[in-house]
XYZ file of C-alpha atoms in Angstrom:
711
model
C -0.114 0.212 0.099
C 0.999 3.894 -0.920
C 2.218 5.831 1.981
C -0.333 8.602 2.701
C 1.891 11.628 2.751
C 1.495 13.847 5.626
C 0.927 17.868 4.959
C 1.098 19.137 8.430
C 3.651 18.891 10.723
C 3.776 16.056 12.986
C 5.942 15.211 15.737
C 6.343 12.005 18.069
C 8.081 10.379 21.109
C 8.466 6.919 21.369
C 7.295 5.423 24.212
C 7.369 1.481 24.222
C 7.402 -1.246 22.034
C 9.547 -3.162 19.695
C 10.567 -0.419 16.929
C 12.299 -0.963 13.822
C 15.468 1.085 12.175
C 17.070 2.843 15.353
C 13.447 4.119 17.000
C 14.066 3.293 21.057
C 12.212 4.362 24.004
C 12.283 8.143 24.395
C 13.184 9.034 20.968
C 12.012 12.071 19.228
C 10.493 11.763 15.532
C 8.831 13.743 12.698
C 6.214 12.073 10.885
C 6.942 11.890 7.126
C 4.446 9.632 5.886
C 1.439 7.087 7.364
C 1.334 3.902 6.282
C -1.041 1.113 6.652
C -1.787 -0.500 9.076
C -0.961 1.862 12.135
C 2.850 2.237 11.099
C 4.049 5.751 10.761
C 7.510 6.465 8.847
C 9.337 9.689 10.149
C 12.909 11.072 10.527
C 14.939 10.328 14.063
C 16.581 13.105 15.850
C 19.608 11.947 18.042
C 20.302 12.801 21.372
C 22.996 14.765 22.837
C 24.976 17.560 20.448
C 23.609 16.431 17.345
C 19.940 16.509 18.633
C 18.844 19.029 16.519
C 19.647 16.792 13.236
C 17.847 14.258 12.079
C 20.118 11.338 11.706
C 17.924 8.527 9.706
C 14.406 7.430 8.567
C 12.338 4.714 10.514
C 8.968 3.181 10.682
C 7.291 2.669 14.460
C 3.842 1.465 15.335
C 1.620 4.486 15.684
C 0.422 2.825 19.491
C 4.500 3.071 20.490
C 4.133 6.741 20.096
C 2.813 9.822 21.471
C 1.967 12.953 19.550
C 3.799 15.998 20.041
C 4.016 19.750 19.214
C 6.776 21.454 17.518
C 7.737 23.451 20.768
C 7.334 20.066 22.964
C 9.606 18.119 20.423
C 12.262 21.221 20.407
C 12.160 21.249 24.688
C 12.745 17.256 24.967
C 15.461 17.319 22.684
C 17.387 19.290 24.948
C 16.942 16.710 27.309
C 19.402 13.901 27.412
C 19.348 10.738 27.839
C 16.223 10.028 26.045
C 15.081 8.137 29.140
C 14.790 11.268 30.992
C 12.054 12.567 28.322
C 9.676 9.736 29.292
C 10.113 10.812 32.958
C 8.644 14.359 32.432
C 5.828 12.729 30.752
C 5.247 10.854 33.661
C 3.893 14.632 35.245
C 1.776 16.169 32.516
C 0.615 18.819 34.539
C 4.285 19.966 35.310
C 4.974 19.438 31.717
C 2.417 21.373 30.627
C 2.909 24.261 32.486
C 6.758 24.250 31.596
C 5.622 24.528 27.860
C 3.612 27.522 28.638
C 6.200 29.579 30.464
C 7.031 33.112 29.355
C 9.419 35.886 30.473
C 9.579 36.625 34.203
C 7.943 33.714 35.196
C 9.260 32.259 38.286
C 10.524 28.793 38.182
C 12.467 26.485 40.934
C 15.511 24.446 38.850
C 18.021 22.131 39.619
C 21.606 23.200 40.385
C 24.470 21.606 42.103
C 23.826 24.019 45.062
C 20.262 22.285 45.330
C 17.004 23.547 44.476
C 17.054 27.483 43.922
C 14.487 29.631 42.581
C 14.660 31.942 39.562
C 13.107 34.000 36.993
C 12.749 33.097 33.587
C 14.364 35.634 31.337
C 14.708 33.718 27.617
C 13.681 30.964 26.231
C 17.266 30.039 23.932
C 17.492 28.176 20.540
C 20.455 26.123 20.636
C 22.006 24.329 17.537
C 22.570 25.564 14.177
C 19.779 24.609 11.529
C 22.011 23.988 8.562
C 19.026 22.093 6.743
C 15.352 22.688 6.003
C 15.147 19.475 7.977
C 16.774 20.329 11.158
C 14.921 21.068 14.529
C 16.479 23.590 16.886
C 16.733 22.580 20.678
C 14.880 24.896 23.145
C 16.530 25.777 26.823
C 15.942 28.663 29.411
C 18.013 31.348 30.257
C 17.207 31.844 34.117
C 18.410 34.254 36.691
C 18.764 33.228 40.156
C 17.486 34.892 43.287
C 20.347 35.846 45.912
C 20.070 35.800 49.757
C 18.459 38.918 50.024
C 15.740 38.186 47.666
C 16.972 40.316 45.044
C 17.586 38.970 41.539
C 21.161 38.203 41.278
C 22.507 40.721 38.869
C 25.453 42.135 40.174
C 27.548 40.588 37.335
C 26.981 41.100 33.727
C 27.847 37.020 33.217
C 26.054 34.970 30.916
C 22.828 33.726 32.655
C 22.925 29.772 33.159
C 21.204 27.841 30.701
C 18.398 24.942 31.669
C 16.687 22.418 29.951
C 13.019 21.709 30.664
C 14.172 18.311 32.804
C 16.152 20.783 35.096
C 12.562 22.644 36.140
C 11.133 20.923 39.079
C 8.528 23.580 39.857
C 6.356 26.330 38.234
C 5.357 28.783 41.049
C 2.457 31.053 40.583
C 2.675 34.376 41.396
C 0.239 34.375 44.648
C 2.597 31.867 46.598
C 6.032 33.601 46.103
C 8.257 31.537 48.615
C 8.804 33.038 51.935
C 7.807 36.471 51.434
C 9.700 36.793 48.608
C 9.065 40.171 46.192
C 10.792 41.321 43.188
C 12.608 44.810 43.027
C 9.671 46.293 41.470
C 7.219 45.255 44.042
C 5.316 43.582 41.651
C 3.789 39.524 41.583
C 4.423 38.582 37.883
C 4.098 35.460 36.495
C 1.664 32.706 35.898
C -1.821 33.040 37.493
C -2.032 29.021 37.823
C -1.687 26.073 40.644
C 1.847 25.361 41.328
C 3.024 22.273 39.788
C 5.768 19.981 41.177
C 8.104 17.331 39.880
C 7.872 13.892 40.777
C 10.145 12.753 43.395
C 11.893 15.974 44.114
C 11.731 16.961 47.608
C 13.738 20.244 47.833
C 14.082 21.802 51.447
C 11.864 24.245 52.433
C 13.136 27.497 52.990
C 16.257 26.674 51.486
C 15.417 28.680 48.173
C 15.937 32.183 50.246
C 17.126 31.527 53.291
C 17.180 29.344 56.665
C 14.193 29.714 59.126
C 14.182 29.339 62.665
C 11.394 26.357 64.086
C 8.968 29.037 64.876
C 9.153 30.189 61.305
C 9.003 26.562 59.592
C 5.392 26.159 60.206
C 4.203 29.564 58.819
C 6.259 28.962 55.770
C 5.056 25.496 54.957
C 1.293 25.886 55.279
C -0.765 26.510 52.357
C -4.363 26.679 52.596
C -6.593 23.766 51.843
C -9.629 23.013 50.672
C -12.743 23.352 53.195
C -13.544 19.428 52.832
C -10.137 18.574 54.239
C -10.982 19.897 57.809
C -13.904 17.398 58.002
C -11.324 14.409 57.709
C -10.450 12.991 61.162
C -6.606 13.374 61.833
C -5.418 11.092 65.217
C -2.171 10.173 66.201
C -0.573 7.701 63.865
C -2.271 9.250 60.998
C -0.526 9.490 57.665
C -0.964 12.992 56.424
C 0.548 15.883 53.936
C 0.790 19.248 53.858
C 1.314 21.453 50.794
C 4.067 24.402 51.777
C 3.527 27.895 50.349
C 5.846 26.888 47.336
C 3.402 23.904 46.189
C 5.893 21.496 47.501
C 4.568 18.559 49.508
C 5.404 16.904 52.502
C 4.660 13.854 54.403
C 4.838 12.699 57.612
C 3.187 10.689 60.479
C 0.843 12.805 63.240
C 2.819 12.044 66.511
C 1.212 14.543 68.721
C -2.217 16.375 68.920
C -3.118 19.429 71.792
C -3.253 23.067 72.602
C 0.008 24.912 72.442
C 0.273 28.216 74.225
C -0.273 31.441 72.271
C -1.850 29.669 69.862
C -5.591 29.293 68.797
C -7.038 25.824 68.076
C -5.772 22.181 67.733
C -2.290 22.033 66.632
C -0.345 19.049 65.222
C 2.964 17.724 65.804
C 3.997 15.459 62.477
C 7.257 13.564 62.002
C 8.111 14.185 58.669
C 9.367 11.574 56.223
C 12.941 13.438 55.287
C 14.593 16.457 56.667
C 13.512 19.817 56.423
C 15.466 23.209 57.251
C 14.214 25.142 60.104
C 12.213 22.082 61.657
C 12.977 20.708 64.880
C 13.511 17.194 66.892
C 10.172 17.509 68.387
C 10.061 20.618 70.432
C 8.496 23.985 69.816
C 9.390 27.148 71.685
C 11.596 25.167 73.656
C 8.753 22.943 75.109
C 9.258 19.213 73.724
C 6.018 17.525 72.322
C 7.575 14.275 71.169
C 10.931 13.248 70.018
C 12.451 12.525 66.538
C 15.294 12.822 64.595
C 16.541 16.563 63.938
C 14.911 18.719 61.211
C 11.776 16.297 61.156
C 9.256 17.719 63.747
C 6.430 20.450 62.054
C 4.133 21.971 64.110
C 1.009 22.952 62.233
C -2.736 23.843 62.873
C -4.770 20.733 62.405
C -7.034 22.206 59.663
C -3.709 22.620 57.645
C -3.579 18.720 57.357
C -4.966 16.433 54.518
C -5.170 13.012 54.630
C -1.622 11.032 52.679
C -2.838 11.244 49.217
C -0.140 8.472 48.579
C -2.512 5.814 49.638
C -6.770 6.066 50.108
C -9.354 4.269 52.145
C -12.074 2.699 50.448
C -15.706 2.697 52.082
C -15.246 -0.571 53.139
C -12.539 0.650 55.602
C -10.078 -1.462 54.082
C -6.928 0.378 53.039
C -5.856 0.188 49.628
C -2.107 1.631 49.273
C -1.075 3.473 46.341
C 2.971 3.922 45.423
C 5.130 6.772 47.146
C 6.806 7.777 43.683
C 5.237 7.288 40.399
C 7.427 4.933 38.660
C 8.921 6.929 35.369
C 6.847 5.352 32.493
C 4.112 7.454 30.892
C 0.788 6.783 32.194
C -0.747 6.366 29.015
C 0.582 3.098 28.254
C -1.840 0.138 26.898
C -1.012 -2.557 29.800
C -3.156 -4.932 28.063
C -0.746 -5.782 25.527
C 1.846 -8.332 26.511
C 4.800 -6.874 27.519
C 8.155 -9.024 26.613
C 10.506 -9.833 29.515
C 12.742 -6.637 30.697
C 16.281 -6.934 28.444
C 19.328 -6.985 30.650
C 20.503 -3.669 29.037
C 17.390 -1.809 30.802
C 16.923 -3.891 33.979
C 19.070 -1.550 36.142
C 17.228 1.953 34.929
C 13.647 0.480 35.351
C 14.221 -1.766 38.404
C 16.597 -0.335 40.942
C 16.049 1.655 43.804
C 13.116 2.420 46.440
C 9.251 1.562 45.298
C 10.685 -0.702 42.602
C 9.534 -4.173 41.752
C 6.042 -5.159 43.835
C 4.752 -3.668 46.995
C 3.937 -5.581 49.757
C 1.212 -5.872 51.919
C -0.390 -7.955 54.737
C 1.816 -10.854 54.887
C 2.376 -10.850 50.954
C 6.260 -11.365 50.486
C 5.923 -15.068 49.775
C 3.814 -13.754 46.470
C 5.441 -10.952 45.627
C 9.077 -12.698 45.702
C 8.023 -15.608 43.383
C 6.048 -13.333 40.879
C 9.483 -11.092 40.496
C 11.412 -14.128 40.135
C 9.122 -15.842 37.698
C 8.267 -12.780 35.326
C 10.725 -9.979 35.941
C 13.143 -11.187 33.147
C 12.836 -15.084 32.645
C 12.049 -15.999 29.557
C 11.119 -19.315 29.732
C 7.432 -18.633 30.876
C 6.882 -16.682 28.072
C 4.178 -18.712 26.588
C 1.873 -18.914 29.314
C -0.122 -16.038 27.782
C -0.981 -17.471 24.432
C -5.071 -17.850 24.706
C -6.942 -14.405 23.639
C -7.335 -12.380 26.495
C -11.307 -12.408 26.488
C -11.106 -16.250 26.980
C -8.995 -15.700 30.248
C -10.589 -16.264 33.803
C -10.785 -12.718 35.560
C -7.459 -14.088 38.087
C -5.282 -14.856 34.517
C -6.086 -11.230 33.122
C -5.491 -9.748 36.777
C -1.959 -11.682 36.615
C -1.272 -10.559 33.240
C -1.351 -6.958 34.024
C 0.796 -7.574 37.291
C 3.147 -8.610 34.919
C 3.084 -6.135 32.384
C 3.137 -3.832 34.726
C 6.174 -4.748 36.288
C 7.689 -5.439 32.965
C 6.946 -1.859 31.680
C 6.873 0.232 34.776
C 9.192 -1.148 37.150
C 6.692 -1.091 40.128
C 3.104 -3.092 40.981
C 1.304 -1.321 43.797
C -0.068 -3.119 46.475
C -3.632 -2.667 45.531
C -3.084 -4.859 42.000
C -1.733 -7.879 44.107
C -4.277 -7.550 46.653
C -6.868 -8.016 44.089
C -5.189 -10.854 42.439
C -5.013 -12.897 46.037
C -8.535 -12.238 46.410
C -9.189 -13.855 43.387
C -7.261 -16.979 43.896
C -10.140 -18.643 45.252
C -9.255 -18.936 49.129
C -9.503 -16.051 52.048
C -6.127 -17.689 53.410
C -4.157 -16.467 50.524
C -5.557 -12.271 51.014
C -4.258 -12.779 54.769
C -2.346 -15.528 55.875
C 1.823 -16.312 55.286
C 2.144 -18.863 52.773
C 5.127 -21.014 51.379
C 5.674 -20.232 47.703
C 5.333 -23.935 47.012
C 1.970 -23.920 47.790
C 1.292 -20.579 45.876
C 3.165 -21.874 43.095
C 0.979 -25.192 42.490
C -2.353 -22.872 42.920
C -0.522 -20.412 40.054
C 0.411 -22.962 37.675
C -2.571 -25.246 38.266
C -5.547 -23.089 38.931
C -4.414 -19.669 37.129
C -2.284 -20.208 34.545
C -4.229 -24.147 33.937
C -0.631 -25.456 33.187
C -0.068 -29.141 32.949
C 2.782 -30.250 35.784
C 6.136 -28.981 35.224
C 7.903 -31.917 36.091
C 7.612 -35.444 35.267
C 9.040 -37.854 37.791
C 9.239 -41.175 37.725
C 9.953 -43.888 40.088
C 11.323 -47.477 40.322
C 7.960 -48.694 40.382
C 7.449 -47.233 36.849
C 5.102 -45.196 38.218
C 4.859 -41.477 36.625
C 3.465 -38.591 38.294
C 3.416 -34.770 37.993
C 4.836 -32.119 40.079
C 5.445 -28.167 39.850
C 8.274 -28.197 42.566
C 10.685 -30.588 43.323
C 11.402 -31.265 47.039
C 14.856 -32.425 48.154
C 14.454 -35.602 50.416
C 17.690 -36.989 52.188
C 19.561 -37.766 55.573
C 22.050 -35.134 56.858
C 24.791 -37.467 57.065
C 24.848 -38.055 53.325
C 26.137 -34.721 52.571
C 28.992 -32.654 53.638
C 28.691 -29.739 56.030
C 28.120 -27.072 52.869
C 26.871 -28.893 49.919
C 26.080 -27.683 46.593
C 22.286 -27.464 44.790
C 23.896 -30.218 42.401
C 24.771 -32.629 45.519
C 21.303 -32.213 46.917
C 19.250 -32.904 43.746
C 21.676 -35.936 42.968
C 21.586 -37.116 46.228
C 17.730 -36.714 46.779
C 16.924 -38.357 43.532
C 18.732 -41.356 43.790
C 17.885 -41.946 47.412
C 14.078 -41.868 46.460
C 15.105 -43.548 43.291
C 13.721 -41.150 41.049
C 14.173 -39.800 37.661
C 13.246 -37.135 35.344
C 10.861 -38.426 32.579
C 11.591 -35.630 30.419
C 14.071 -32.435 30.162
C 11.773 -29.925 32.252
C 11.930 -26.105 30.780
C 11.599 -24.699 34.507
C 12.899 -26.259 37.580
C 12.199 -25.414 40.792
C 14.024 -27.103 43.549
C 12.978 -26.631 47.327
C 15.571 -27.318 50.006
C 15.611 -29.115 53.162
C 14.095 -26.928 55.611
C 10.547 -25.991 56.628
C 9.954 -22.259 56.424
C 12.166 -20.357 59.141
C 11.589 -23.411 61.756
C 14.076 -25.751 60.547
C 16.859 -26.274 58.009
C 18.925 -28.975 57.498
C 22.060 -27.181 56.447
C 23.264 -23.456 57.888
C 24.606 -22.786 54.312
C 23.819 -24.278 50.728
C 26.127 -23.234 47.572
C 24.240 -22.017 44.600
C 24.656 -24.602 41.307
C 24.939 -21.617 38.696
C 24.405 -24.581 36.501
C 22.588 -27.835 36.969
C 23.634 -30.887 35.043
C 20.253 -33.412 34.876
C 21.914 -35.687 32.294
C 22.265 -38.242 35.060
C 18.508 -37.829 36.178
C 17.066 -38.341 33.092
C 14.802 -41.554 32.541
C 15.822 -43.711 29.442
C 18.328 -41.447 28.283
C 22.061 -42.083 27.439
C 24.473 -41.387 30.064
C 28.451 -41.979 29.989
C 30.515 -44.313 32.359
C 32.048 -42.470 35.300
C 35.250 -43.809 34.896
C 35.892 -44.215 30.646
C 33.012 -42.294 28.990
C 31.590 -45.173 27.043
C 27.755 -45.652 27.294
C 26.806 -46.326 30.979
C 24.709 -49.715 31.782
C 24.847 -49.319 35.463
C 24.590 -46.926 38.343
C 25.086 -46.954 42.010
C 23.962 -45.078 45.123
C 26.237 -46.303 47.389
C 29.332 -45.159 45.475
C 27.853 -41.360 45.472
C 29.607 -40.214 48.686
C 33.029 -42.130 48.077
C 35.618 -39.838 49.052
C 37.914 -41.767 46.641
C 35.300 -41.074 43.837
C 34.775 -37.544 43.516
C 32.444 -37.541 46.400
C 28.534 -35.960 45.639
C 28.885 -37.153 42.134
C 26.572 -39.693 40.827
C 28.328 -42.687 39.513
C 27.455 -44.736 36.428
C 29.551 -47.373 34.669
C 29.880 -49.430 31.667
C 29.763 -53.421 32.100
C 33.829 -53.376 32.517
C 34.266 -50.414 34.795
C 31.372 -51.584 37.073
C 33.033 -54.761 37.679
C 36.399 -53.063 38.203
C 35.047 -50.606 40.576
C 33.354 -53.076 42.319
C 36.181 -55.341 43.147
C 37.558 -53.155 45.557
C 37.215 -54.338 49.428
C 35.265 -51.044 50.569
C 32.436 -51.160 47.549
C 32.182 -55.359 47.386
C 29.045 -54.784 49.646
C 27.448 -52.206 47.026
C 24.295 -52.831 45.066
C 24.497 -51.374 41.431
C 21.327 -51.003 39.454
C 20.971 -51.794 35.887
C 19.836 -48.603 33.820
C 17.394 -48.942 30.918
C 19.675 -48.085 27.771
C 18.313 -47.077 24.778
C 18.816 -50.034 21.808
C 19.553 -48.002 19.216
C 22.874 -45.848 20.735
C 26.245 -47.596 20.402
C 28.617 -47.877 23.197
C 30.930 -45.352 22.163
C 28.362 -42.922 20.758
C 29.094 -39.259 22.779
C 26.473 -38.309 25.077
C 25.240 -34.758 25.217
C 24.845 -33.101 28.048
C 21.847 -31.417 29.696
C 22.262 -28.258 31.821
C 19.846 -25.468 32.987
C 20.840 -22.381 34.565
C 20.138 -20.857 37.360
C 17.527 -17.993 37.312
C 16.344 -17.005 40.524
C 16.841 -17.913 44.230
C 14.145 -17.343 47.135
C 15.244 -17.096 50.296
C 13.574 -16.658 53.871
C 14.337 -14.934 57.444
C 12.724 -14.902 60.336
C 9.034 -15.214 58.288
C 10.060 -13.184 55.259
C 10.802 -14.132 51.753
C 13.234 -12.254 49.576
C 14.351 -12.706 46.207
C 17.974 -12.844 44.243
C 17.173 -12.874 40.625
C 19.511 -13.374 37.590
C 18.357 -10.714 34.730
C 21.368 -11.091 32.149
C 23.936 -13.398 30.631
C 26.689 -11.501 32.670
C 27.795 -13.162 35.636
C 27.490 -10.092 37.454
C 23.648 -9.463 36.491
C 22.039 -10.246 39.679
C 19.151 -8.338 41.590
C 18.123 -8.495 44.921
C 14.199 -7.549 45.887
C 12.516 -7.466 49.037
C 8.933 -6.198 48.540
C 8.854 -4.965 52.211
C 12.289 -3.282 52.572
C 11.276 -0.207 54.395
C 8.344 1.083 55.822
C 6.365 4.409 56.118
C 4.084 5.076 59.435
C 2.712 2.395 61.706
C 1.280 -0.907 61.344
C -2.364 -0.043 60.822
C -1.694 3.305 58.805
C 1.348 3.007 57.120
C 2.653 1.533 53.755
C 5.389 -0.504 52.774
C 8.335 0.341 50.457
C 9.484 -2.174 48.159
C 13.095 -2.061 47.003
C 15.268 -3.652 44.227
C 19.172 -3.287 44.535
C 21.813 -4.281 42.238
C 24.068 -7.606 43.691
C 26.553 -7.971 41.588
C 29.065 -8.878 44.285
C 26.876 -12.230 44.076
C 28.391 -12.819 40.716
C 31.793 -12.301 41.891
C 31.714 -14.978 44.448
C 29.645 -17.682 42.482
C 32.178 -17.017 39.697
C 34.527 -18.756 41.791
C 35.728 -22.743 41.194
C 33.441 -24.958 43.191
C 36.011 -26.244 45.204
C 37.044 -22.974 46.443
C 33.630 -22.558 47.255
C 33.404 -25.500 49.157
C 36.018 -24.539 51.214
C 34.856 -20.335 51.722
C 33.734 -18.936 54.865
C 30.638 -17.379 54.296
C 30.850 -15.227 57.390
C 33.551 -13.164 55.502
C 31.289 -13.194 52.394
C 29.587 -9.700 51.423
C 26.267 -8.901 53.454
C 23.654 -10.044 50.542
C 26.086 -13.129 49.403
C 25.722 -14.223 53.141
C 22.222 -13.665 53.041
C 21.621 -16.265 50.114
C 23.965 -19.183 51.589
C 22.531 -18.651 54.951
C 18.750 -18.442 53.834
C 18.142 -20.067 50.929
C 14.673 -21.628 50.253
C 14.222 -22.289 46.986
C 16.198 -22.242 43.585
C 14.783 -21.733 40.149
C 16.670 -23.034 36.826
C 15.386 -22.507 33.440
C 15.948 -23.763 30.074
C 15.137 -21.067 27.596
C 15.841 -23.662 24.749
C 12.913 -26.094 25.361
C 8.916 -24.803 25.359
C 7.323 -24.873 28.436
C 4.289 -27.386 29.216
C 1.410 -26.955 27.158
C -1.546 -25.373 28.613
C -4.095 -27.697 30.059
C -7.149 -26.714 28.827
C -9.348 -28.912 30.968
C -10.427 -26.961 33.867
């Protein structure tokens, strides 16, 4: 089909999706032609010093773009790297206000000295326009305010230049900070509500002067709507207060009462972070409560509003919202299945506080499991092949959670709570559970999947399972075994074999919750070789490498034969090995050898890669997740790493940390790991060695079991 030429100039920014010919998230382009169906042909504008010149043409899906005006495109071109442009779109109110800025409007900008107020003096064009397709970048010249509340125009030096990403606030004329007035005494600027950039928390009062604790509460107060005065405030309530500069501070009410010389009821609030001019719980030399310095704020109760970061439903049950809106545009369609997070984007998307999955009411077992299974793993990708309209509601809810995690890097507790309520059992909503119980329900009831594992016993009975529980005697192993040794010993002791190569193998350690664990430390096997655990599969002789015909459980711990490794022998080596006096009492078992395999045929190895580890400590589950092929590509996730507020009124703060030190530790040879001292390992590595509960392995080359449609 012939492309439809675009007559009117149109610009766009790429917000998501798989793109072609150079377009990526955050790139800005100009529409050259509209293709069918739903594709755009456009010119790509690069970032950095060449931002104003188109690099090349490309094709992108319309649904993966967001339209921009020419002015917006020019402002965003001066922002680099491209990912920061998408952060701006997270706050459309602020971005819209910045796009409307004119001369002498008051703004607050990010500076090496902190957040400083200034006046917009000029809108500057940046770069040369040598060709008709070139696009000028736009930036703002801003004149700062000095400590005497005057414009700092003493020196004729060039004014500093700021991009749209440097502006954290547009301040309206009626709320100049701390009584600030301009030289001419006039309050020019925009007559609109102040807007503040997400995640910005400048110190109140830092824009002009240090204030005393008696003045701090006066500078932070801004009149609230009359409706807020009817919301009850009590000790322990989570509240927010908006400063006269439009900056919102959050905290917990620690004291309520009367203050001498003040009218009405006042509240003593412990803020989430330090604010210049606040105290440690004292007001006019009188102590009302105790907290860290610069965190106590005293204001009239009428100036407090309920913390907008969460809300309460009509039933009284709390539904929490995240403290920080994730840096992903809110206009993305979450119904389309998102691919696993690629290694190149995992750190920028996931690492930080309010990242991952937010925990709420004993949900850590579920949070850690979902993050481990669906964050970066490619093994479980074909679970969502059925059309969405044929899915059960709980399956659709799971999809939304997975898509939200992969696109935004954060899933609020409300979404997970909705999922827990749909699992069909009230205990999943409120009580502590073990991951294996949730995994069984997840794959069997939610995803309608056949068992991931097919295990065959010596009695030729085959049964299915979703996880593998290690069973063995402690005396069979050394003090610090590897996962490979535990799996091998457990399978041989129980006379079990895998019917086929699994795509996903979840190995549960010999421990029971936080009450009992057989081994104080377990060494992760980054690679799990299950060749010798496959039923009716060729295996090579442990001694000579020819086709094996016998297997001996009693040889497993033999210190002269590499203890901890499965021992299978050809007929000749089996006879020779068991002529030794210490082995004459062994009872080797005959293996099922395929008839069409020659004795000297090379045996291929079947290996699986470690993808995640679930850990438990004092009834709390966390996870370590491998997010790429690099040995150092490890993340540590805790859905309840921190908490804001108390148990009744607060909310959990999830956190994801990069953990490259785990890669350093696991890169050591297995012999060195066996003799290592866990107490000298880094904190997170030590936590994994000590608290490991379940190891998740994947084989991306093997398709996952087909969905079971017999529900």
